């Protein structure tokens, strides 16, 4: 399926325009856990995720993995290097089998210049990334591990399209990925999810985590802030 019809960023283009871009892309399939990009590599291409998903990760000096985000089907990554021409700021690893289409930085910048709406969408995405990272920096500085896990769940949750006043996370990342995002252990994430489930605040069904009481989770975070024993990271 070498077409870009499911790429959200390009949804405002005509089918022919998307086909023209697809013809200029380099297409490649990656297996789960296969390295796609390494930090500081010379590649500056922009990537569209046609199928599957990838993780944006970095590694500390001790080798500990830190996951920044998961980029799923219909999304894109690599825009920073394509825009400023500098080295990659993170590694990219396939989290499942995926089909990617890469576009040269010159063609990507030309696409932005010719399509103000696409340029604005990219700018808005970059602004969201900055805001999320600002929040995570604050969390690491002020919250304990349990609070950070709860905060990450709230951050990932989206409104349930079927049930009013309900929130869900789909697909639910693995416990290891969540642990990496908030700088804690998988065991801590498992313990927090078990506690929230026991208290009726969340419910796991298949690949979906339902947040049954978002307000209660927010109150739980505040309660932990008043408990010195929970300040551990």
PDB file of N, CA, C and O in Angstrom, residues 7 16 26 36 44 54 60-62 67 69 90 126 128-129 145 153 158 168 173 176 186-187 198 200 207 211:
ATOM      1  N   UNK A   7      -2.230   9.682   5.860  1.00  0.00           N
ATOM      2  CA  UNK A   7      -1.371  10.598   6.605  1.00  0.00           C
ATOM      3  C   UNK A   7      -2.149  11.870   6.940  1.00  0.00           C
ATOM      4  O   UNK A   7      -2.552  12.621   6.042  1.00  0.00           O
ATOM      5  N   UNK A  16      -4.387  13.316  -6.059  1.00  0.00           N
ATOM      6  CA  UNK A  16      -3.292  13.405  -7.024  1.00  0.00           C
ATOM      7  C   UNK A  16      -2.057  14.044  -6.399  1.00  0.00           C
ATOM      8  O   UNK A  16      -0.914  13.617  -6.650  1.00  0.00           O
ATOM      9  N   UNK A  26      10.962   7.556  -0.566  1.00  0.00           N
ATOM     10  CA  UNK A  26      11.636   6.262  -0.512  1.00  0.00           C
ATOM     11  C   UNK A  26      10.862   5.402   0.477  1.00  0.00           C
ATOM     12  O   UNK A  26      10.623   5.820   1.620  1.00  0.00           O
ATOM     13  N   UNK A  36      15.653   2.345  13.157  1.00  0.00           N
ATOM     14  CA  UNK A  36      15.331   3.110  11.958  1.00  0.00           C
ATOM     15  C   UNK A  36      16.306   4.268  11.785  1.00  0.00           C
ATOM     16  O   UNK A  36      16.866   4.471  10.710  1.00  0.00           O
ATOM     17  N   UNK A  44      18.656  13.438   7.051  1.00  0.00           N
ATOM     18  CA  UNK A  44      17.817  14.602   7.370  1.00  0.00           C
ATOM     19  C   UNK A  44      16.397  14.428   6.820  1.00  0.00           C
ATOM     20  O   UNK A  44      15.613  15.379   6.838  1.00  0.00           O
ATOM     21  N   UNK A  54       6.296   3.625  15.657  1.00  0.00           N
ATOM     22  CA  UNK A  54       7.698   3.702  16.050  1.00  0.00           C
ATOM     23  C   UNK A  54       7.810   4.418  17.393  1.00  0.00           C
ATOM     24  O   UNK A  54       6.924   5.193  17.775  1.00  0.00           O
ATOM     25  N   UNK A  60      20.574   7.208  28.222  1.00  0.00           N
ATOM     26  CA  UNK A  60      21.441   7.906  29.153  1.00  0.00           C
ATOM     27  C   UNK A  60      22.849   7.338  29.108  1.00  0.00           C
ATOM     28  O   UNK A  60      23.113   6.340  28.446  1.00  0.00           O
ATOM     29  N   UNK A  61      23.781   7.977  29.831  1.00  0.00           N
ATOM     30  CA  UNK A  61      25.170   7.518  29.833  1.00  0.00           C
ATOM     31  C   UNK A  61      25.289   6.102  30.403  1.00  0.00           C
ATOM     32  O   UNK A  61      26.233   5.379  30.095  1.00  0.00           O
ATOM     33  N   UNK A  62      24.315   5.718  31.238  1.00  0.00           N
ATOM     34  CA  UNK A  62      24.323   4.368  31.810  1.00  0.00           C
ATOM     35  C   UNK A  62      23.695   3.345  30.874  1.00  0.00           C
ATOM     36  O   UNK A  62      23.690   2.150  31.160  1.00  0.00           O
ATOM     37  N   UNK A  67      12.007   6.887  26.649  1.00  0.00           N
ATOM     38  CA  UNK A  67      11.094   6.996  25.513  1.00  0.00           C
ATOM     39  C   UNK A  67      10.404   8.354  25.534  1.00  0.00           C
ATOM     40  O   UNK A  67       9.753   8.712  26.507  1.00  0.00           O
ATOM     41  N   UNK A  69       8.235   9.472  22.893  1.00  0.00           N
ATOM     42  CA  UNK A  69       6.891   9.389  22.316  1.00  0.00           C
ATOM     43  C   UNK A  69       6.777   8.162  21.429  1.00  0.00           C
ATOM     44  O   UNK A  69       7.778   7.586  21.002  1.00  0.00           O
ATOM     45  N   UNK A  90      17.307  12.358  18.474  1.00  0.00           N
ATOM     46  CA  UNK A  90      16.901  11.138  19.170  1.00  0.00           C
ATOM     47  C   UNK A  90      17.031   9.951  18.230  1.00  0.00           C
ATOM     48  O   UNK A  90      17.250  10.107  17.024  1.00  0.00           O
ATOM     49  N   UNK A 126       4.835  21.043  16.772  1.00  0.00           N
ATOM     50  CA  UNK A 126       6.059  21.379  17.485  1.00  0.00           C
ATOM     51  C   UNK A 126       5.750  22.118  18.779  1.00  0.00           C
ATOM     52  O   UNK A 126       6.401  21.885  19.813  1.00  0.00           O
ATOM     53  N   UNK A 128       3.035  21.726  20.578  1.00  0.00           N
ATOM     54  CA  UNK A 128       2.517  20.723  21.523  1.00  0.00           C
ATOM     55  C   UNK A 128       3.658  19.934  22.157  1.00  0.00           C
ATOM     56  O   UNK A 128       3.637  19.644  23.362  1.00  0.00           O
ATOM     57  N   UNK A 129       4.658  19.587  21.338  1.00  0.00           N
ATOM     58  CA  UNK A 129       5.795  18.831  21.860  1.00  0.00           C
ATOM     59  C   UNK A 129       6.528  19.638  22.928  1.00  0.00           C
ATOM     60  O   UNK A 129       6.904  19.111  23.981  1.00  0.00           O
ATOM     61  N   UNK A 145       7.521   9.199  41.856  1.00  0.00           N
ATOM     62  CA  UNK A 145       7.336   8.261  40.755  1.00  0.00           C
ATOM     63  C   UNK A 145       5.875   7.894  40.539  1.00  0.00           C
ATOM     64  O   UNK A 145       5.394   7.842  39.407  1.00  0.00           O
ATOM     65  N   UNK A 153      -0.609   9.084  32.552  1.00  0.00           N
ATOM     66  CA  UNK A 153      -1.879   8.508  32.112  1.00  0.00           C
ATOM     67  C   UNK A 153      -2.871   9.614  31.744  1.00  0.00           C
ATOM     68  O   UNK A 153      -3.559   9.525  30.715  1.00  0.00           O
ATOM     69  N   UNK A 158      -7.533  10.436  25.994  1.00  0.00           N
ATOM     70  CA  UNK A 158      -8.346  11.195  25.053  1.00  0.00           C
ATOM     71  C   UNK A 158      -9.814  10.922  25.335  1.00  0.00           C
ATOM     72  O   UNK A 158     -10.168   9.881  25.897  1.00  0.00           O
ATOM     73  N   UNK A 168     -10.104   7.559  27.579  1.00  0.00           N
ATOM     74  CA  UNK A 168      -9.429   6.298  27.304  1.00  0.00           C
ATOM     75  C   UNK A 168      -8.056   6.520  26.698  1.00  0.00           C
ATOM     76  O   UNK A 168      -7.740   7.593  26.191  1.00  0.00           O
ATOM     77  N   UNK A 173       0.210   1.951  25.800  1.00  0.00           N
ATOM     78  CA  UNK A 173       1.625   1.565  25.697  1.00  0.00           C
ATOM     79  C   UNK A 173       1.976   0.483  26.712  1.00  0.00           C
ATOM     80  O   UNK A 173       1.266   0.279  27.695  1.00  0.00           O
ATOM     81  N   UNK A 176       6.698  -0.890  30.229  1.00  0.00           N
ATOM     82  CA  UNK A 176       8.097  -0.477  30.083  1.00  0.00           C
ATOM     83  C   UNK A 176       8.204   0.872  29.399  1.00  0.00           C
ATOM     84  O   UNK A 176       9.046   1.703  29.771  1.00  0.00           O
ATOM     85  N   UNK A 186       9.366  -0.456  35.503  1.00  0.00           N
ATOM     86  CA  UNK A 186       8.158  -1.127  35.034  1.00  0.00           C
ATOM     87  C   UNK A 186       7.346  -1.633  36.220  1.00  0.00           C
ATOM     88  O   UNK A 186       6.110  -1.615  36.192  1.00  0.00           O
ATOM     89  N   UNK A 187       8.033  -2.072  37.269  1.00  0.00           N
ATOM     90  CA  UNK A 187       7.336  -2.578  38.455  1.00  0.00           C
ATOM     91  C   UNK A 187       6.498  -1.483  39.118  1.00  0.00           C
ATOM     92  O   UNK A 187       5.386  -1.743  39.598  1.00  0.00           O
ATOM     93  N   UNK A 198      -7.816  -1.341  41.240  1.00  0.00           N
ATOM     94  CA  UNK A 198      -8.469  -1.799  42.472  1.00  0.00           C
ATOM     95  C   UNK A 198      -9.421  -0.738  43.023  1.00  0.00           C
ATOM     96  O   UNK A 198     -10.495  -1.070  43.561  1.00  0.00           O
ATOM     97  N   UNK A 200     -11.028   1.344  41.237  1.00  0.00           N
ATOM     98  CA  UNK A 200     -12.079   1.625  40.263  1.00  0.00           C
ATOM     99  C   UNK A 200     -11.853   2.872  39.436  1.00  0.00           C
ATOM    100  O   UNK A 200     -12.779   3.366  38.776  1.00  0.00           O
ATOM    101  N   UNK A 207      -6.484  -3.739  24.366  1.00  0.00           N
ATOM    102  CA  UNK A 207      -5.436  -2.736  24.197  1.00  0.00           C
ATOM    103  C   UNK A 207      -5.854  -1.347  24.678  1.00  0.00           C
ATOM    104  O   UNK A 207      -5.143  -0.375  24.462  1.00  0.00           O
ATOM    105  N   UNK A 211     -10.175   5.378  31.614  1.00  0.00           N
ATOM    106  CA  UNK A 211     -10.081   6.155  32.834  1.00  0.00           C
ATOM    107  C   UNK A 211     -11.500   6.416  33.314  1.00  0.00           C
ATOM    108  O   UNK A 211     -12.197   7.295  32.806  1.00  0.00           O
TER     109      UNK A 211
END
